[in-house]
Amino acid sequence: MATARRERYRKQTREEAKAVALAQLSESGTAGISVNAIAKSMGMTGPALYRYFASRDELLTELITDAYRDLAEALARAVADAVPADRFRALALALRDWAKRQPDRYLLIYGTPVPGYHAPPETIEIAAGMMRTIVDACATVAGAGAGAGAGAGAGAGAGAGDASGGDGATMSGEQPLTELEAALARHLEGAGPWVAGEEPGGELKGRALRTWTRLHGVISLDVQGQFTGMGFDPSVLFEAEIDALVRGG
């Protein structure tokens, strides 16, 4: 009983510390996160809080991992709730909605890297899982190219089921993957099974990566207020980008 009580207190203390850290993040960015300042805000000493987080980087890792998980779950829900033809648009809008509702957490994972901080394997695995969700969603839009997707109903085209070999060539002996496609294939390894059970081809993976960069490009500029004063609603620009991606442009 005493052990369970201590564990509850430990969990509550860590969650409170993370909440204070998020407030600091909102006020001053990652540079403003201070374990000692968090402890003071909680009525603790710095050394006492270090019993719950060994370092500032450990605390940052918790915040980053939580943000990645929250975003991954939001994207997965959006895709699961949409019919196949609407999954790509649902995913894109869910990504922007999440970023606009909590811009500080968005910039924590997609903004300027924290100097000297190295992301742990867990965050890389979660990011790879999100990329798989994007690959599956891309397979549902017209002209997505080869590969299987989540309920896409699309047949396997040239390159479907290809897997990268050690030299970047496909296992089937067909058209070798480009360097970019092979790198993305390695990134996606071990991130869980594909929804349709079949490995998408390199062309579809490459399309997903380009889609990811274009969506985040608009969202990042919007979150940072770069469209302010330009005379248009950034949501209109984002919708236009979705339409262009759906057309394959």
Tab-separated table of C-alpha atoms in Angstrom:
chain	number	residue	atom	x	y	z
A	1	MET	CA	0.000	0.000	0.000
A	2	ALA	CA	2.778	2.433	0.910
A	3	THR	CA	4.603	1.594	-2.320
A	4	ALA	CA	1.493	2.275	-4.395
A	5	ARG	CA	1.002	5.597	-2.594
A	6	ARG	CA	4.608	6.603	-3.324
A	7	GLU	CA	4.183	5.680	-6.979
A	8	ARG	CA	1.031	7.793	-7.241
A	9	TYR	CA	2.810	10.745	-5.651
A	10	ARG	CA	5.773	10.285	-7.980
A	11	LYS	CA	3.517	10.237	-11.014
A	12	GLN	CA	1.582	13.290	-9.820
A	13	THR	CA	4.805	15.197	-9.165
A	14	ARG	CA	6.201	14.381	-12.605
A	15	GLU	CA	2.957	15.405	-14.309
A	16	GLU	CA	2.857	18.689	-12.376
A	17	ALA	CA	6.475	19.389	-13.314
A	18	LYS	CA	5.698	18.778	-16.983
A	19	ALA	CA	2.710	21.123	-16.813
A	20	VAL	CA	4.915	23.884	-15.363
A	21	ALA	CA	7.562	23.166	-18.013
A	22	LEU	CA	4.956	23.583	-20.770
A	23	ALA	CA	4.027	26.964	-19.294
A	24	GLN	CA	7.708	27.952	-19.372
A	25	LEU	CA	7.903	26.701	-22.955
A	26	SER	CA	5.010	28.956	-23.899
A	27	GLU	CA	6.639	31.985	-22.281
A	28	SER	CA	10.294	31.560	-23.237
A	29	GLY	CA	10.741	28.609	-25.588
A	30	THR	CA	12.957	25.628	-24.836
A	31	ALA	CA	15.739	27.901	-23.572
A	32	GLY	CA	13.443	29.029	-20.748
A	33	ILE	CA	12.857	25.560	-19.322
A	34	SER	CA	14.679	25.353	-15.996
A	35	VAL	CA	14.411	22.498	-13.515
A	36	ASN	CA	15.251	24.851	-10.647
A	37	ALA	CA	12.579	27.345	-11.719
A	38	ILE	CA	10.042	24.538	-12.058
A	39	ALA	CA	10.906	23.296	-8.577
A	40	LYS	CA	10.492	26.793	-7.124
A	41	SER	CA	7.088	27.129	-8.786
A	42	MET	CA	6.057	23.822	-7.214
A	43	GLY	CA	7.315	24.783	-3.745
A	44	MET	CA	10.230	22.339	-3.946
A	45	THR	CA	13.977	22.667	-4.033
A	46	GLY	CA	15.921	21.973	-7.206
A	47	PRO	CA	17.703	18.917	-5.735
A	48	ALA	CA	14.334	17.497	-4.645
A	49	LEU	CA	12.907	17.732	-8.176
A	50	TYR	CA	16.050	16.157	-9.615
A	51	ARG	CA	14.933	12.981	-7.860
A	52	TYR	CA	12.068	12.870	-10.365
A	53	PHE	CA	13.958	14.073	-13.431
A	54	ALA	CA	17.691	13.432	-13.530
A	55	SER	CA	18.317	16.335	-15.904
A	56	ARG	CA	16.652	19.002	-18.013
A	57	ASP	CA	17.145	16.769	-21.049
A	58	GLU	CA	15.197	13.971	-19.383
A	59	LEU	CA	12.353	16.408	-18.781
A	60	LEU	CA	12.552	17.603	-22.405
A	61	THR	CA	12.412	14.002	-23.572
A	62	GLU	CA	9.192	13.487	-21.616
A	63	LEU	CA	7.643	16.602	-23.151
A	64	ILE	CA	8.739	15.668	-26.677
A	65	THR	CA	7.601	12.061	-26.352
A	66	ASP	CA	4.223	13.141	-24.967
A	67	ALA	CA	3.759	15.592	-27.859
A	68	TYR	CA	4.682	12.997	-30.480
A	69	ARG	CA	2.318	10.440	-28.957
A	70	ASP	CA	-0.539	12.952	-28.729
A	71	LEU	CA	-0.101	14.016	-32.358
A	72	ALA	CA	0.251	10.418	-33.571
A	73	GLU	CA	-2.993	9.487	-31.810
A	74	ALA	CA	-4.796	12.520	-33.290
A	75	LEU	CA	-3.703	11.584	-36.825
A	76	ALA	CA	-4.608	7.923	-36.345
A	77	ARG	CA	-8.082	8.872	-35.082
A	78	ALA	CA	-8.658	11.236	-37.999
A	79	VAL	CA	-7.748	8.558	-40.531
A	80	ALA	CA	-9.749	5.835	-38.758
A	81	ASP	CA	-12.907	7.989	-38.648
A	82	ALA	CA	-12.812	8.923	-42.349
A	83	VAL	CA	-13.933	6.948	-45.360
A	84	PRO	CA	-10.998	5.896	-47.586
A	85	ALA	CA	-11.529	8.664	-50.152
A	86	ASP	CA	-11.383	11.331	-47.408
A	87	ARG	CA	-8.502	9.953	-45.330
A	88	PHE	CA	-5.775	12.100	-46.834
A	89	ARG	CA	-7.714	15.342	-46.335
A	90	ALA	CA	-8.751	14.265	-42.817
A	91	LEU	CA	-5.131	13.587	-41.883
A	92	ALA	CA	-3.893	16.915	-43.267
A	93	LEU	CA	-6.596	18.909	-41.474
A	94	ALA	CA	-5.995	17.014	-38.210
A	95	LEU	CA	-2.290	17.844	-38.423
A	96	ARG	CA	-2.975	21.562	-38.853
A	97	ASP	CA	-5.689	21.578	-36.182
A	98	TRP	CA	-3.345	19.960	-33.632
A	99	ALA	CA	-0.590	22.467	-34.424
A	100	LYS	CA	-2.892	25.490	-34.226
A	101	ARG	CA	-4.393	24.374	-30.898
A	102	GLN	CA	-1.009	23.880	-29.249
A	103	PRO	CA	1.643	25.764	-31.221
A	104	ASP	CA	4.248	25.525	-28.454
A	105	ARG	CA	4.145	21.726	-28.467
A	106	TYR	CA	4.202	21.725	-32.276
A	107	LEU	CA	7.321	23.897	-32.359
A	108	LEU	CA	8.889	21.744	-29.640
A	109	ILE	CA	8.938	18.788	-32.024
A	110	TYR	CA	9.098	20.546	-35.413
A	111	GLY	CA	10.769	23.855	-34.622
A	112	THR	CA	14.406	24.789	-34.091
A	113	PRO	CA	16.341	21.838	-32.608
A	114	VAL	CA	17.493	22.266	-29.011
A	115	PRO	CA	21.302	22.715	-29.053
A	116	GLY	CA	23.097	19.644	-27.719
A	117	TYR	CA	19.897	17.619	-27.365
A	118	HIS	CA	19.615	14.242	-29.097
A	119	ALA	CA	16.210	12.651	-29.572
A	120	PRO	CA	15.886	9.200	-27.992
A	121	PRO	CA	14.991	6.155	-30.141
A	122	GLU	CA	11.420	6.164	-28.835
A	123	THR	CA	10.598	9.515	-30.439
A	124	ILE	CA	12.135	8.374	-33.727
A	125	GLU	CA	9.944	5.254	-33.648
A	126	ILE	CA	6.800	7.323	-32.998
A	127	ALA	CA	7.725	9.688	-35.850
A	128	ALA	CA	8.222	6.689	-38.143
A	129	GLY	CA	4.787	5.418	-37.139
A	130	MET	CA	3.257	8.776	-38.085
A	131	MET	CA	5.026	8.632	-41.454
A	132	ARG	CA	3.439	5.225	-42.026
A	133	THR	CA	0.049	6.815	-41.373
A	134	ILE	CA	0.874	9.456	-43.989
A	135	VAL	CA	1.990	6.779	-46.478
A	136	ASP	CA	-1.287	4.923	-45.996
A	137	ALA	CA	-3.303	8.130	-46.406
A	138	CYS	CA	-1.376	9.088	-49.546
A	139	ALA	CA	-2.292	5.726	-51.057
A	140	THR	CA	-5.967	6.725	-50.963
A	141	VAL	CA	-5.711	9.809	-53.184
A	142	ALA	CA	-6.019	9.755	-56.945
A	143	GLY	CA	-2.744	9.169	-58.743
A	144	ALA	CA	-0.920	8.130	-55.582
A	145	GLY	CA	1.178	5.698	-57.538
A	146	ALA	CA	2.225	2.226	-56.564
A	147	GLY	CA	1.655	0.603	-53.241
A	148	ALA	CA	-1.010	-0.522	-50.850
A	149	GLY	CA	-2.783	1.778	-48.408
A	150	ALA	CA	-5.241	1.704	-45.573
A	151	GLY	CA	-8.424	0.557	-47.263
A	152	ALA	CA	-7.331	2.352	-50.412
A	153	GLY	CA	-8.879	-0.133	-52.767
A	154	ALA	CA	-6.022	0.614	-55.144
A	155	GLY	CA	-4.352	-2.209	-56.977
A	156	ALA	CA	-0.657	-2.852	-56.557
A	157	GLY	CA	1.150	-1.052	-59.317
A	158	ALA	CA	4.746	-1.257	-60.449
A	159	GLY	CA	6.986	-1.270	-57.432
A	160	ALA	CA	4.335	-2.415	-54.958
A	161	GLY	CA	5.759	-4.704	-52.326
A	162	ASP	CA	9.332	-3.609	-53.057
A	163	ALA	CA	11.736	-3.677	-50.157
A	164	SER	CA	15.112	-2.068	-49.992
A	165	GLY	CA	18.121	-4.315	-50.161
A	166	GLY	CA	21.443	-3.509	-48.598
A	167	ASP	CA	22.606	-1.661	-51.720
A	168	GLY	CA	19.344	0.274	-52.183
A	169	ALA	CA	18.061	-2.060	-54.899
A	170	THR	CA	14.714	-3.796	-54.608
A	171	MET	CA	14.517	-7.388	-53.450
A	172	SER	CA	12.435	-8.283	-56.521
A	173	GLY	CA	15.099	-7.095	-58.935
A	174	GLU	CA	12.811	-4.399	-60.378
A	175	GLN	CA	13.614	-0.699	-60.618
A	176	PRO	CA	16.057	0.143	-57.762
A	177	LEU	CA	14.910	2.555	-55.111
A	178	THR	CA	16.336	6.034	-55.261
A	179	GLU	CA	18.657	7.062	-52.451
A	180	LEU	CA	15.821	9.088	-50.896
A	181	GLU	CA	13.335	6.220	-51.126
A	182	ALA	CA	15.817	3.753	-49.664
A	183	ALA	CA	16.584	6.091	-46.742
A	184	LEU	CA	12.875	6.513	-46.003
A	185	ALA	CA	12.367	2.731	-46.192
A	186	ARG	CA	15.067	2.301	-43.531
A	187	HIS	CA	13.416	4.986	-41.378
A	188	LEU	CA	10.098	3.149	-41.531
A	189	GLU	CA	11.516	-0.244	-40.595
A	190	GLY	CA	10.294	-1.575	-37.260
A	191	ALA	CA	7.497	0.998	-36.885
A	192	GLY	CA	4.788	-1.665	-36.856
A	193	PRO	CA	2.866	-3.560	-39.518
A	194	TRP	CA	1.428	-1.844	-42.557
A	195	VAL	CA	-2.309	-1.381	-42.280
A	196	ALA	CA	-3.032	-3.277	-45.505
A	197	GLY	CA	-0.399	-5.863	-44.667
A	198	GLU	CA	1.625	-5.158	-47.812
A	199	GLU	CA	4.781	-3.063	-48.051
A	200	PRO	CA	4.154	0.001	-50.255
A	201	GLY	CA	6.558	0.704	-53.083
A	202	GLY	CA	9.286	3.320	-53.009
A	203	GLU	CA	7.368	5.711	-55.242
A	204	LEU	CA	4.524	5.944	-52.726
A	205	LYS	CA	6.953	6.382	-49.830
A	206	GLY	CA	8.691	9.191	-51.686
A	207	ARG	CA	5.356	10.866	-52.348
A	208	ALA	CA	4.499	10.636	-48.660
A	209	LEU	CA	7.790	12.278	-47.683
A	210	ARG	CA	7.211	15.149	-50.112
A	211	THR	CA	3.657	15.489	-48.805
A	212	TRP	CA	4.964	15.639	-45.222
A	213	THR	CA	7.401	18.451	-46.082
A	214	ARG	CA	4.784	20.510	-47.932
A	215	LEU	CA	2.128	20.241	-45.234
A	216	HIS	CA	4.603	21.098	-42.485
A	217	GLY	CA	5.989	23.963	-44.559
A	218	VAL	CA	2.638	25.769	-44.579
A	219	ILE	CA	1.802	24.825	-40.988
A	220	SER	CA	5.176	25.954	-39.596
A	221	LEU	CA	4.950	29.356	-41.285
A	222	ASP	CA	1.351	29.733	-40.073
A	223	VAL	CA	2.134	28.753	-36.466
A	224	GLN	CA	5.008	31.232	-36.359
A	225	GLY	CA	2.799	34.055	-37.682
A	226	GLN	CA	4.663	34.475	-40.955
A	227	PHE	CA	1.452	35.063	-42.917
A	228	THR	CA	0.352	37.949	-40.706
A	229	GLY	CA	-0.269	41.063	-42.750
A	230	MET	CA	-0.245	39.247	-46.095
A	231	GLY	CA	-3.970	39.768	-46.583
A	232	PHE	CA	-5.246	36.192	-46.788
A	233	ASP	CA	-6.472	33.450	-44.502
A	234	PRO	CA	-3.729	30.805	-44.098
A	235	SER	CA	-6.405	28.100	-43.918
A	236	VAL	CA	-7.321	28.899	-47.538
A	237	LEU	CA	-3.688	28.422	-48.558
A	238	PHE	CA	-3.553	25.140	-46.660
A	239	GLU	CA	-6.716	23.878	-48.365
A	240	ALA	CA	-5.205	24.814	-51.744
A	241	GLU	CA	-2.072	22.841	-50.876
A	242	ILE	CA	-4.211	19.818	-49.938
A	243	ASP	CA	-6.044	20.080	-53.259
A	244	ALA	CA	-2.744	20.271	-55.143
A	245	LEU	CA	-1.406	17.200	-53.314
A	246	VAL	CA	-4.603	15.270	-54.022
A	247	ARG	CA	-4.189	16.073	-57.728
A	248	GLY	CA	-0.605	14.922	-57.534
A	249	GLY	CA	0.785	18.394	-58.171
